[in-house]
């Protein structure tokens, strides 16, 4: 084949009664990995050839470690511009042994968080993916006033900044924090709710408009009875 390379393998090693050789052709921009058939749990001898995909990398993982009765290996292919993270299945709270592979998305980063910290009975880890041009903030679930432990992840929007405000200061019975997001090209001013004449404690956030400035004026000076 054009731009291909032929590999000659003895026929006897392929478990055939005929002697001689068989030619395996490497595909364009691909690499062939030869694995013994016996290690694949098959009665036939010889080798099986796995082809690496374009711009991809093949990872060979023992089948026994995957909790399967068949011996040999399984090939995991890394996706284009992606990275595979192998996590032990036992740590995922599954009865099957071996590993599970998580693939990182393009231009993304995976954060591994213990499942126990998420308040689940299953052990192991959960993968959180950071969005493009975003940053994830992990907040303890207990601080959010929930019975479940662990963490909740808040994602910062593009060109935005998240401000964490204690929930108690917002006059809510639930503890923890609430996230306020600053708008694009805007600045948020936090004003105590008590000063606004409301029964609820905490703060209210006023957002400055684009290329504008907000001035805070006391209500008393506006002739209102509410403080």
mmCIF file of N, CA and C in Angstrom, residues 1 4 50 52-53 57 59 70-71 75 77 79 85 100 102 107 127-128 140 143 160 169 184 186 204 218:
data_model
loop_
_atom_site.group_PDB
_atom_site.id
_atom_site.type_symbol
_atom_site.label_atom_id
_atom_site.label_comp_id
_atom_site.label_asym_id
_atom_site.label_seq_id
_atom_site.Cartn_x
_atom_site.Cartn_y
_atom_site.Cartn_z
ATOM 1 N N UNK A 1 0.840 -1.196 0.000
ATOM 2 C CA UNK A 1 0.000 0.000 0.000
ATOM 3 C C UNK A 1 0.879 1.251 0.000
ATOM 4 N N UNK A 4 2.769 2.791 3.262
ATOM 5 C CA UNK A 4 2.514 1.744 4.238
ATOM 6 C C UNK A 4 3.741 0.857 4.352
ATOM 7 N N UNK A 50 -3.316 -5.125 16.767
ATOM 8 C CA UNK A 50 -4.176 -3.981 17.035
ATOM 9 C C UNK A 50 -3.556 -2.761 16.377
ATOM 10 N N UNK A 52 -3.246 1.274 15.983
ATOM 11 C CA UNK A 52 -3.454 2.550 16.651
ATOM 12 C C UNK A 52 -4.113 3.518 15.675
ATOM 13 N N UNK A 53 -5.125 4.219 16.144
ATOM 14 C CA UNK A 53 -5.831 5.169 15.295
ATOM 15 C C UNK A 53 -4.967 6.400 15.029
ATOM 16 N N UNK A 57 -3.244 7.111 20.813
ATOM 17 C CA UNK A 57 -2.301 6.239 21.497
ATOM 18 C C UNK A 57 -3.069 5.102 22.147
ATOM 19 N N UNK A 59 -3.410 2.092 24.873
ATOM 20 C CA UNK A 59 -2.933 1.629 26.174
ATOM 21 C C UNK A 59 -3.415 0.203 26.365
ATOM 22 N N UNK A 70 -11.634 -13.968 30.995
ATOM 23 C CA UNK A 70 -10.726 -14.160 29.881
ATOM 24 C C UNK A 70 -9.377 -13.518 30.185
ATOM 25 N N UNK A 71 -8.334 -14.216 29.811
ATOM 26 C CA UNK A 71 -7.005 -13.666 29.995
ATOM 27 C C UNK A 71 -6.661 -12.696 28.892
ATOM 28 N N UNK A 75 -7.328 -3.221 24.794
ATOM 29 C CA UNK A 75 -6.678 -2.001 24.338
ATOM 30 C C UNK A 75 -7.623 -0.818 24.520
ATOM 31 N N UNK A 77 -8.000 3.183 23.662
ATOM 32 C CA UNK A 77 -7.462 4.174 22.742
ATOM 33 C C UNK A 77 -7.694 5.566 23.291
ATOM 34 N N UNK A 79 -8.311 9.372 22.881
ATOM 35 C CA UNK A 79 -8.934 10.183 21.846
ATOM 36 C C UNK A 79 -8.011 11.319 21.418
ATOM 37 N N UNK A 85 -7.463 9.019 32.009
ATOM 38 C CA UNK A 85 -7.105 8.778 33.406
ATOM 39 C C UNK A 85 -7.686 7.438 33.804
ATOM 40 N N UNK A 100 -11.210 1.678 35.315
ATOM 41 C CA UNK A 100 -12.105 2.378 34.403
ATOM 42 C C UNK A 100 -11.373 3.616 33.908
ATOM 43 N N UNK A 102 -11.296 7.318 32.363
ATOM 44 C CA UNK A 102 -11.999 8.568 32.126
ATOM 45 C C UNK A 102 -11.180 9.383 31.132
ATOM 46 N N UNK A 107 -9.388 20.678 25.782
ATOM 47 C CA UNK A 107 -9.173 21.921 26.514
ATOM 48 C C UNK A 107 -9.924 21.912 27.844
ATOM 49 N N UNK A 127 -15.413 12.291 38.874
ATOM 50 C CA UNK A 127 -14.613 13.220 38.097
ATOM 51 C C UNK A 127 -15.447 14.447 37.745
ATOM 52 N N UNK A 128 -14.932 15.613 38.087
ATOM 53 C CA UNK A 128 -15.544 16.868 37.668
ATOM 54 C C UNK A 128 -14.687 17.462 36.559
ATOM 55 N N UNK A 140 -17.857 22.991 50.393
ATOM 56 C CA UNK A 140 -18.342 21.855 51.184
ATOM 57 C C UNK A 140 -19.863 21.835 51.256
ATOM 58 N N UNK A 143 -21.523 23.014 54.507
ATOM 59 C CA UNK A 143 -21.665 24.457 54.649
ATOM 60 C C UNK A 143 -22.847 24.984 53.859
ATOM 61 N N UNK A 160 -16.243 36.159 34.140
ATOM 62 C CA UNK A 160 -17.038 36.496 35.314
ATOM 63 C C UNK A 160 -16.294 36.046 36.568
ATOM 64 N N UNK A 169 -25.616 35.391 56.787
ATOM 65 C CA UNK A 169 -25.722 36.838 56.624
ATOM 66 C C UNK A 169 -26.853 37.213 55.683
ATOM 67 N N UNK A 184 -20.414 40.696 33.246
ATOM 68 C CA UNK A 184 -19.296 41.138 32.430
ATOM 69 C C UNK A 184 -19.134 42.647 32.513
ATOM 70 N N UNK A 186 -18.843 44.538 34.826
ATOM 71 C CA UNK A 186 -19.669 45.154 35.858
ATOM 72 C C UNK A 186 -19.052 44.882 37.223
ATOM 73 N N UNK A 204 -27.890 42.713 50.115
ATOM 74 C CA UNK A 204 -28.434 42.720 48.767
ATOM 75 C C UNK A 204 -27.366 43.291 47.842
ATOM 76 N N UNK A 218 -28.714 56.983 51.489
ATOM 77 C CA UNK A 218 -29.520 56.508 52.617
ATOM 78 C C UNK A 218 -31.004 56.732 52.379
#
